[in-house]
């Protein structure tokens, strides 16, 4: 058995009086595609934000690539974990090329020339080689999110986290982002994806995790989750989302 690249044991997270995560256990092996589904407010985004310490957990243990993260270990986690956000989070005053090159210069100590060479290669990979001199405001939402994916890849992370990467997009732009993510999934990169896109989960995931009320309620292969869900909360959730 290979050592999990992500190991969460008994993870607890509270915001004031509200407990968002209740003793979550989750392990992810290298190269695995794990898709997390569940209703709004179920703790999905909080869980992945704890993995890269955008949110510091209050209890339990998180180990990423052998590094225990938590108190004072935020940079150690974030150096190995790439994050693609719901709302793009690009720097509006920087060109597309600079947005992607900045992280490797600041964190990996690459020269600007090296970082821009890497950025051009990754922007070509996500189909944006003709847009490198533009600013984020000149791009569509789907294009901005593809820049976000290239920016995360530029850090050469061990793990890629996606926090509902298509939820802020117009419907006609969702497909272009999911296509890039599907291509990434074929390269062997480890991915943990929070999404409402059930078709993506069914097609791409190695494992689907269903959360509700800050807990992992059920997990399994896509065919098990979608064709033979055991928990009544999962059954009702799928009936609601798949009937639209």
PDB file of C-alpha atoms in Angstrom:
ATOM      1  CA  UNK A   1       0.000   0.000   0.000  1.00  0.00           C
ATOM      2  CA  UNK A   2       1.340   3.433  -0.907  1.00  0.00           C
ATOM      3  CA  UNK A   3       1.302   6.123   1.770  1.00  0.00           C
ATOM      4  CA  UNK A   4      -1.608   8.558   1.283  1.00  0.00           C
ATOM      5  CA  UNK A   5      -0.499  11.953  -0.030  1.00  0.00           C
ATOM      6  CA  UNK A   6      -3.301  13.515   2.061  1.00  0.00           C
ATOM      7  CA  UNK A   7      -4.296  12.068   5.430  1.00  0.00           C
ATOM      8  CA  UNK A   8      -6.994  13.693   7.573  1.00  0.00           C
ATOM      9  CA  UNK A   9      -7.866  12.152  10.940  1.00  0.00           C
ATOM     10  CA  UNK A  10     -10.572  13.452  13.247  1.00  0.00           C
ATOM     11  CA  UNK A  11     -10.458  16.945  11.719  1.00  0.00           C
ATOM     12  CA  UNK A  12     -12.613  19.514  13.488  1.00  0.00           C
ATOM     13  CA  UNK A  13     -13.241  23.095  12.378  1.00  0.00           C
ATOM     14  CA  UNK A  14     -15.447  25.687  14.061  1.00  0.00           C
ATOM     15  CA  UNK A  15     -16.355  29.254  13.211  1.00  0.00           C
ATOM     16  CA  UNK A  16     -17.373  30.755  16.544  1.00  0.00           C
ATOM     17  CA  UNK A  17     -20.307  28.690  17.819  1.00  0.00           C
ATOM     18  CA  UNK A  18     -20.813  26.944  14.465  1.00  0.00           C
ATOM     19  CA  UNK A  19     -19.027  23.631  13.971  1.00  0.00           C
ATOM     20  CA  UNK A  20     -18.332  23.194  10.248  1.00  0.00           C
ATOM     21  CA  UNK A  21     -16.427  19.883  10.409  1.00  0.00           C
ATOM     22  CA  UNK A  22     -17.147  17.087  12.891  1.00  0.00           C
ATOM     23  CA  UNK A  23     -14.177  14.718  13.164  1.00  0.00           C
ATOM     24  CA  UNK A  24     -13.595  14.141   9.445  1.00  0.00           C
ATOM     25  CA  UNK A  25     -11.403  11.237   8.306  1.00  0.00           C
ATOM     26  CA  UNK A  26     -10.225  11.264   4.688  1.00  0.00           C
ATOM     27  CA  UNK A  27      -7.208   9.859   2.895  1.00  0.00           C
ATOM     28  CA  UNK A  28      -6.213  10.490  -0.720  1.00  0.00           C
ATOM     29  CA  UNK A  29      -3.585   8.439  -2.522  1.00  0.00           C
ATOM     30  CA  UNK A  30      -1.155   9.857  -5.054  1.00  0.00           C
ATOM     31  CA  UNK A  31      -2.724  10.231  -8.501  1.00  0.00           C
ATOM     32  CA  UNK A  32      -6.273   9.763  -7.188  1.00  0.00           C
ATOM     33  CA  UNK A  33      -9.177  11.960  -8.334  1.00  0.00           C
ATOM     34  CA  UNK A  34     -11.529  12.520  -5.394  1.00  0.00           C
ATOM     35  CA  UNK A  35     -14.723  14.496  -6.007  1.00  0.00           C
ATOM     36  CA  UNK A  36     -16.628  15.871  -3.003  1.00  0.00           C
ATOM     37  CA  UNK A  37     -20.349  16.468  -3.388  1.00  0.00           C
ATOM     38  CA  UNK A  38     -23.114  17.523  -1.022  1.00  0.00           C
ATOM     39  CA  UNK A  39     -25.595  20.290  -0.267  1.00  0.00           C
ATOM     40  CA  UNK A  40     -24.541  23.890   0.350  1.00  0.00           C
ATOM     41  CA  UNK A  41     -23.219  24.358   3.865  1.00  0.00           C
ATOM     42  CA  UNK A  42     -22.197  20.714   4.261  1.00  0.00           C
ATOM     43  CA  UNK A  43     -18.514  21.515   4.919  1.00  0.00           C
ATOM     44  CA  UNK A  44     -17.085  20.674   1.489  1.00  0.00           C
ATOM     45  CA  UNK A  45     -15.219  23.922   0.891  1.00  0.00           C
ATOM     46  CA  UNK A  46     -14.117  24.164   4.521  1.00  0.00           C
ATOM     47  CA  UNK A  47     -12.593  20.693   4.241  1.00  0.00           C
ATOM     48  CA  UNK A  48     -10.372  21.519   1.276  1.00  0.00           C
ATOM     49  CA  UNK A  49      -9.491  24.957   2.689  1.00  0.00           C
ATOM     50  CA  UNK A  50      -8.185  23.155   5.764  1.00  0.00           C
ATOM     51  CA  UNK A  51      -5.962  20.943   3.594  1.00  0.00           C
ATOM     52  CA  UNK A  52      -3.961  23.950   2.391  1.00  0.00           C
ATOM     53  CA  UNK A  53      -4.528  25.900   5.611  1.00  0.00           C
ATOM     54  CA  UNK A  54      -6.521  28.781   4.191  1.00  0.00           C
ATOM     55  CA  UNK A  55      -8.561  27.765   7.242  1.00  0.00           C
ATOM     56  CA  UNK A  56      -6.688  26.467  10.280  1.00  0.00           C
ATOM     57  CA  UNK A  57      -8.400  23.414  11.769  1.00  0.00           C
ATOM     58  CA  UNK A  58      -9.201  23.346  15.487  1.00  0.00           C
ATOM     59  CA  UNK A  59      -8.636  19.654  16.120  1.00  0.00           C
ATOM     60  CA  UNK A  60      -7.425  16.431  14.549  1.00  0.00           C
ATOM     61  CA  UNK A  61      -4.485  15.886  12.223  1.00  0.00           C
ATOM     62  CA  UNK A  62      -3.788  16.762   8.591  1.00  0.00           C
ATOM     63  CA  UNK A  63      -0.686  15.419   6.847  1.00  0.00           C
ATOM     64  CA  UNK A  64       0.139  16.475   3.266  1.00  0.00           C
ATOM     65  CA  UNK A  65       2.980  14.622   1.540  1.00  0.00           C
ATOM     66  CA  UNK A  66       4.465  13.680   4.894  1.00  0.00           C
ATOM     67  CA  UNK A  67       4.205  17.213   6.344  1.00  0.00           C
ATOM     68  CA  UNK A  68       1.927  17.744   9.343  1.00  0.00           C
ATOM     69  CA  UNK A  69       0.087  21.003   8.721  1.00  0.00           C
ATOM     70  CA  UNK A  70      -1.468  23.335  11.239  1.00  0.00           C
ATOM     71  CA  UNK A  71      -0.125  25.855  13.723  1.00  0.00           C
ATOM     72  CA  UNK A  72       2.565  27.802  11.911  1.00  0.00           C
ATOM     73  CA  UNK A  73       2.891  25.309   9.032  1.00  0.00           C
ATOM     74  CA  UNK A  74       0.702  27.152   6.513  1.00  0.00           C
ATOM     75  CA  UNK A  75       3.481  27.906   4.019  1.00  0.00           C
ATOM     76  CA  UNK A  76       4.698  24.298   4.129  1.00  0.00           C
ATOM     77  CA  UNK A  77       1.251  23.075   3.108  1.00  0.00           C
ATOM     78  CA  UNK A  78       0.598  25.739   0.513  1.00  0.00           C
ATOM     79  CA  UNK A  79       3.922  25.164  -1.253  1.00  0.00           C
ATOM     80  CA  UNK A  80       2.827  21.603  -2.120  1.00  0.00           C
ATOM     81  CA  UNK A  81      -0.873  22.240  -2.731  1.00  0.00           C
ATOM     82  CA  UNK A  82      -2.335  24.186  -5.664  1.00  0.00           C
ATOM     83  CA  UNK A  83      -5.744  25.799  -5.296  1.00  0.00           C
ATOM     84  CA  UNK A  84      -8.267  26.809  -7.957  1.00  0.00           C
ATOM     85  CA  UNK A  85     -10.892  29.116  -6.496  1.00  0.00           C
ATOM     86  CA  UNK A  86     -14.547  29.693  -7.263  1.00  0.00           C
ATOM     87  CA  UNK A  87     -13.966  33.393  -7.967  1.00  0.00           C
ATOM     88  CA  UNK A  88     -10.708  33.226  -9.995  1.00  0.00           C
ATOM     89  CA  UNK A  89      -8.699  35.526  -7.611  1.00  0.00           C
ATOM     90  CA  UNK A  90      -6.483  36.851 -10.412  1.00  0.00           C
ATOM     91  CA  UNK A  91      -4.557  40.105 -10.026  1.00  0.00           C
ATOM     92  CA  UNK A  92      -6.430  42.577 -12.257  1.00  0.00           C
ATOM     93  CA  UNK A  93      -3.410  44.865 -12.771  1.00  0.00           C
ATOM     94  CA  UNK A  94      -1.175  42.045 -14.083  1.00  0.00           C
ATOM     95  CA  UNK A  95      -1.202  40.398 -17.486  1.00  0.00           C
ATOM     96  CA  UNK A  96      -2.245  36.779 -17.814  1.00  0.00           C
ATOM     97  CA  UNK A  97       1.416  35.823 -18.212  1.00  0.00           C
ATOM     98  CA  UNK A  98       2.460  37.649 -15.035  1.00  0.00           C
ATOM     99  CA  UNK A  99      -0.442  36.184 -13.048  1.00  0.00           C
ATOM    100  CA  UNK A 100       0.806  32.678 -13.842  1.00  0.00           C
ATOM    101  CA  UNK A 101       4.537  33.428 -13.465  1.00  0.00           C
ATOM    102  CA  UNK A 102       4.366  35.310 -10.160  1.00  0.00           C
ATOM    103  CA  UNK A 103       4.018  32.328  -7.796  1.00  0.00           C
ATOM    104  CA  UNK A 104       7.081  30.401  -9.040  1.00  0.00           C
ATOM    105  CA  UNK A 105       9.188  33.583  -8.754  1.00  0.00           C
ATOM    106  CA  UNK A 106       7.986  34.397  -5.233  1.00  0.00           C
ATOM    107  CA  UNK A 107       7.812  30.898  -3.755  1.00  0.00           C
ATOM    108  CA  UNK A 108      10.004  28.628  -5.901  1.00  0.00           C
ATOM    109  CA  UNK A 109      12.727  31.259  -6.492  1.00  0.00           C
ATOM    110  CA  UNK A 110      12.632  30.901 -10.277  1.00  0.00           C
ATOM    111  CA  UNK A 111      13.920  33.768 -12.380  1.00  0.00           C
ATOM    112  CA  UNK A 112      11.294  35.747 -14.292  1.00  0.00           C
ATOM    113  CA  UNK A 113      12.602  34.254 -17.546  1.00  0.00           C
ATOM    114  CA  UNK A 114      12.237  30.681 -16.246  1.00  0.00           C
ATOM    115  CA  UNK A 115       8.828  31.399 -14.726  1.00  0.00           C
ATOM    116  CA  UNK A 116       7.501  33.024 -17.897  1.00  0.00           C
ATOM    117  CA  UNK A 117       8.712  30.113 -20.021  1.00  0.00           C
ATOM    118  CA  UNK A 118       6.819  27.737 -17.724  1.00  0.00           C
ATOM    119  CA  UNK A 119       3.771  30.032 -17.748  1.00  0.00           C
ATOM    120  CA  UNK A 120       3.655  30.150 -21.560  1.00  0.00           C
ATOM    121  CA  UNK A 121       3.792  26.347 -21.731  1.00  0.00           C
ATOM    122  CA  UNK A 122       0.951  25.980 -19.225  1.00  0.00           C
ATOM    123  CA  UNK A 123      -1.197  28.663 -20.832  1.00  0.00           C
ATOM    124  CA  UNK A 124      -0.838  26.821 -24.131  1.00  0.00           C
ATOM    125  CA  UNK A 125      -1.906  23.654 -22.333  1.00  0.00           C
ATOM    126  CA  UNK A 126      -5.176  25.285 -21.240  1.00  0.00           C
ATOM    127  CA  UNK A 127      -5.737  26.811 -24.692  1.00  0.00           C
ATOM    128  CA  UNK A 128      -4.821  30.420 -23.877  1.00  0.00           C
ATOM    129  CA  UNK A 129      -1.519  30.901 -25.699  1.00  0.00           C
ATOM    130  CA  UNK A 130      -3.016  33.781 -27.701  1.00  0.00           C
ATOM    131  CA  UNK A 131      -4.089  35.699 -24.588  1.00  0.00           C
ATOM    132  CA  UNK A 132      -0.877  35.979 -22.557  1.00  0.00           C
ATOM    133  CA  UNK A 133      -0.591  39.777 -22.935  1.00  0.00           C
ATOM    134  CA  UNK A 134      -4.204  40.462 -21.940  1.00  0.00           C
ATOM    135  CA  UNK A 135      -5.446  41.475 -18.506  1.00  0.00           C
ATOM    136  CA  UNK A 136      -8.042  39.423 -16.597  1.00  0.00           C
ATOM    137  CA  UNK A 137     -10.761  41.995 -17.273  1.00  0.00           C
ATOM    138  CA  UNK A 138     -10.362  41.374 -21.003  1.00  0.00           C
ATOM    139  CA  UNK A 139     -11.183  37.655 -20.643  1.00  0.00           C
ATOM    140  CA  UNK A 140     -14.411  35.706 -20.247  1.00  0.00           C
ATOM    141  CA  UNK A 141     -15.117  33.973 -16.956  1.00  0.00           C
ATOM    142  CA  UNK A 142     -14.197  30.605 -18.440  1.00  0.00           C
ATOM    143  CA  UNK A 143     -10.903  31.962 -19.730  1.00  0.00           C
ATOM    144  CA  UNK A 144     -10.124  33.528 -16.351  1.00  0.00           C
ATOM    145  CA  UNK A 145     -10.738  30.205 -14.632  1.00  0.00           C
ATOM    146  CA  UNK A 146      -8.407  28.455 -17.085  1.00  0.00           C
ATOM    147  CA  UNK A 147      -5.756  31.049 -16.172  1.00  0.00           C
ATOM    148  CA  UNK A 148      -6.426  30.109 -12.545  1.00  0.00           C
ATOM    149  CA  UNK A 149      -5.768  26.454 -13.366  1.00  0.00           C
ATOM    150  CA  UNK A 150      -2.522  27.334 -15.191  1.00  0.00           C
ATOM    151  CA  UNK A 151      -1.467  29.466 -12.220  1.00  0.00           C
ATOM    152  CA  UNK A 152      -2.019  26.568  -9.820  1.00  0.00           C
ATOM    153  CA  UNK A 153      -0.084  24.185 -12.098  1.00  0.00           C
ATOM    154  CA  UNK A 154       2.821  26.647 -12.376  1.00  0.00           C
ATOM    155  CA  UNK A 155       3.779  25.873  -8.780  1.00  0.00           C
ATOM    156  CA  UNK A 156       4.192  22.175  -9.717  1.00  0.00           C
ATOM    157  CA  UNK A 157       2.115  21.141  -6.696  1.00  0.00           C
ATOM    158  CA  UNK A 158       1.789  17.604  -5.376  1.00  0.00           C
ATOM    159  CA  UNK A 159      -1.990  18.086  -5.064  1.00  0.00           C
ATOM    160  CA  UNK A 160      -4.528  20.270  -6.885  1.00  0.00           C
ATOM    161  CA  UNK A 161      -7.612  21.433  -4.985  1.00  0.00           C
ATOM    162  CA  UNK A 162     -10.653  22.825  -6.810  1.00  0.00           C
ATOM    163  CA  UNK A 163     -13.280  24.750  -4.836  1.00  0.00           C
ATOM    164  CA  UNK A 164     -16.428  24.730  -7.001  1.00  0.00           C
ATOM    165  CA  UNK A 165     -14.434  25.970 -10.017  1.00  0.00           C
ATOM    166  CA  UNK A 166     -17.454  26.332 -12.316  1.00  0.00           C
ATOM    167  CA  UNK A 167     -20.091  27.756  -9.960  1.00  0.00           C
ATOM    168  CA  UNK A 168     -19.334  31.416 -10.818  1.00  0.00           C
ATOM    169  CA  UNK A 169     -19.443  30.785 -14.575  1.00  0.00           C
ATOM    170  CA  UNK A 170     -22.197  31.322 -17.091  1.00  0.00           C
ATOM    171  CA  UNK A 171     -23.548  27.917 -18.205  1.00  0.00           C
ATOM    172  CA  UNK A 172     -21.988  28.105 -21.686  1.00  0.00           C
ATOM    173  CA  UNK A 173     -18.519  28.546 -20.144  1.00  0.00           C
ATOM    174  CA  UNK A 174     -18.672  25.582 -17.772  1.00  0.00           C
ATOM    175  CA  UNK A 175     -17.751  23.025 -20.433  1.00  0.00           C
ATOM    176  CA  UNK A 176     -14.443  24.637 -21.382  1.00  0.00           C
ATOM    177  CA  UNK A 177     -13.225  24.531 -17.773  1.00  0.00           C
ATOM    178  CA  UNK A 178     -14.423  20.958 -17.194  1.00  0.00           C
ATOM    179  CA  UNK A 179     -12.669  19.893 -20.421  1.00  0.00           C
ATOM    180  CA  UNK A 180      -9.352  21.235 -19.097  1.00  0.00           C
ATOM    181  CA  UNK A 181      -9.921  19.477 -15.764  1.00  0.00           C
ATOM    182  CA  UNK A 182     -10.694  16.193 -17.531  1.00  0.00           C
ATOM    183  CA  UNK A 183      -7.451  16.474 -19.499  1.00  0.00           C
ATOM    184  CA  UNK A 184      -5.560  17.143 -16.260  1.00  0.00           C
ATOM    185  CA  UNK A 185      -7.107  14.072 -14.654  1.00  0.00           C
ATOM    186  CA  UNK A 186      -5.518  11.908 -17.362  1.00  0.00           C
ATOM    187  CA  UNK A 187      -1.995  13.139 -16.496  1.00  0.00           C
ATOM    188  CA  UNK A 188      -1.824  11.451 -13.086  1.00  0.00           C
ATOM    189  CA  UNK A 189      -2.023  14.618 -10.970  1.00  0.00           C
ATOM    190  CA  UNK A 190      -3.742  14.195  -7.584  1.00  0.00           C
ATOM    191  CA  UNK A 191      -6.990  16.175  -7.533  1.00  0.00           C
ATOM    192  CA  UNK A 192      -9.576  16.901  -4.850  1.00  0.00           C
ATOM    193  CA  UNK A 193     -12.583  18.617  -6.432  1.00  0.00           C
ATOM    194  CA  UNK A 194     -15.593  20.201  -4.720  1.00  0.00           C
ATOM    195  CA  UNK A 195     -18.292  20.525  -7.367  1.00  0.00           C
ATOM    196  CA  UNK A 196     -21.984  20.452  -8.173  1.00  0.00           C
ATOM    197  CA  UNK A 197     -21.227  19.010 -11.620  1.00  0.00           C
ATOM    198  CA  UNK A 198     -22.519  15.459 -11.216  1.00  0.00           C
ATOM    199  CA  UNK A 199     -21.625  14.508 -14.789  1.00  0.00           C
ATOM    200  CA  UNK A 200     -17.982  15.395 -14.103  1.00  0.00           C
ATOM    201  CA  UNK A 201     -18.025  13.422 -10.850  1.00  0.00           C
ATOM    202  CA  UNK A 202     -19.489  10.369 -12.576  1.00  0.00           C
ATOM    203  CA  UNK A 203     -17.077  10.511 -15.512  1.00  0.00           C
ATOM    204  CA  UNK A 204     -13.754  11.551 -13.971  1.00  0.00           C
ATOM    205  CA  UNK A 205     -13.671  10.616 -10.270  1.00  0.00           C
ATOM    206  CA  UNK A 206     -11.901   7.581  -8.903  1.00  0.00           C
ATOM    207  CA  UNK A 207     -13.881   8.113  -5.710  1.00  0.00           C
ATOM    208  CA  UNK A 208     -16.892  10.273  -4.823  1.00  0.00           C
ATOM    209  CA  UNK A 209     -17.306  11.563  -1.262  1.00  0.00           C
ATOM    210  CA  UNK A 210     -20.724  12.777  -0.075  1.00  0.00           C
ATOM    211  CA  UNK A 211     -20.763  15.256   2.814  1.00  0.00           C
ATOM    212  CA  UNK A 212     -23.678  16.493   4.880  1.00  0.00           C
ATOM    213  CA  UNK A 213     -23.698  18.426   8.138  1.00  0.00           C
ATOM    214  CA  UNK A 214     -19.918  18.627   8.355  1.00  0.00           C
ATOM    215  CA  UNK A 215     -19.444  14.865   8.111  1.00  0.00           C
ATOM    216  CA  UNK A 216     -18.551  12.362   5.406  1.00  0.00           C
ATOM    217  CA  UNK A 217     -21.755  10.354   5.120  1.00  0.00           C
ATOM    218  CA  UNK A 218     -20.860   7.998   2.267  1.00  0.00           C
ATOM    219  CA  UNK A 219     -18.012   7.454  -0.190  1.00  0.00           C
ATOM    220  CA  UNK A 220     -17.310   5.008  -2.981  1.00  0.00           C
ATOM    221  CA  UNK A 221     -16.738   4.548  -6.692  1.00  0.00           C
ATOM    222  CA  UNK A 222     -18.918   6.723  -8.931  1.00  0.00           C
ATOM    223  CA  UNK A 223     -21.030   3.752 -10.014  1.00  0.00           C
ATOM    224  CA  UNK A 224     -21.700   2.849  -6.362  1.00  0.00           C
ATOM    225  CA  UNK A 225     -22.585   6.407  -5.342  1.00  0.00           C
ATOM    226  CA  UNK A 226     -24.797   7.226  -8.328  1.00  0.00           C
ATOM    227  CA  UNK A 227     -26.347   3.835  -9.070  1.00  0.00           C
ATOM    228  CA  UNK A 228     -26.693   2.295  -5.613  1.00  0.00           C
ATOM    229  CA  UNK A 229     -26.534   4.974  -2.887  1.00  0.00           C
ATOM    230  CA  UNK A 230     -27.011   3.489   0.573  1.00  0.00           C
ATOM    231  CA  UNK A 231     -27.618   6.500   2.821  1.00  0.00           C
ATOM    232  CA  UNK A 232     -31.086   8.099   2.584  1.00  0.00           C
ATOM    233  CA  UNK A 233     -29.564  11.608   2.704  1.00  0.00           C
ATOM    234  CA  UNK A 234     -27.433  10.814  -0.333  1.00  0.00           C
ATOM    235  CA  UNK A 235     -30.433   9.325  -2.152  1.00  0.00           C
ATOM    236  CA  UNK A 236     -32.540  12.451  -1.552  1.00  0.00           C
ATOM    237  CA  UNK A 237     -29.643  14.743  -2.519  1.00  0.00           C
ATOM    238  CA  UNK A 238     -29.126  12.915  -5.827  1.00  0.00           C
ATOM    239  CA  UNK A 239     -32.852  12.910  -6.569  1.00  0.00           C
ATOM    240  CA  UNK A 240     -32.907  16.680  -6.077  1.00  0.00           C
ATOM    241  CA  UNK A 241     -29.805  17.535  -8.146  1.00  0.00           C
ATOM    242  CA  UNK A 242     -30.323  14.986 -10.929  1.00  0.00           C
ATOM    243  CA  UNK A 243     -33.967  15.925 -11.503  1.00  0.00           C
ATOM    244  CA  UNK A 244     -33.002  19.419 -12.735  1.00  0.00           C
TER     245      UNK A 244
END
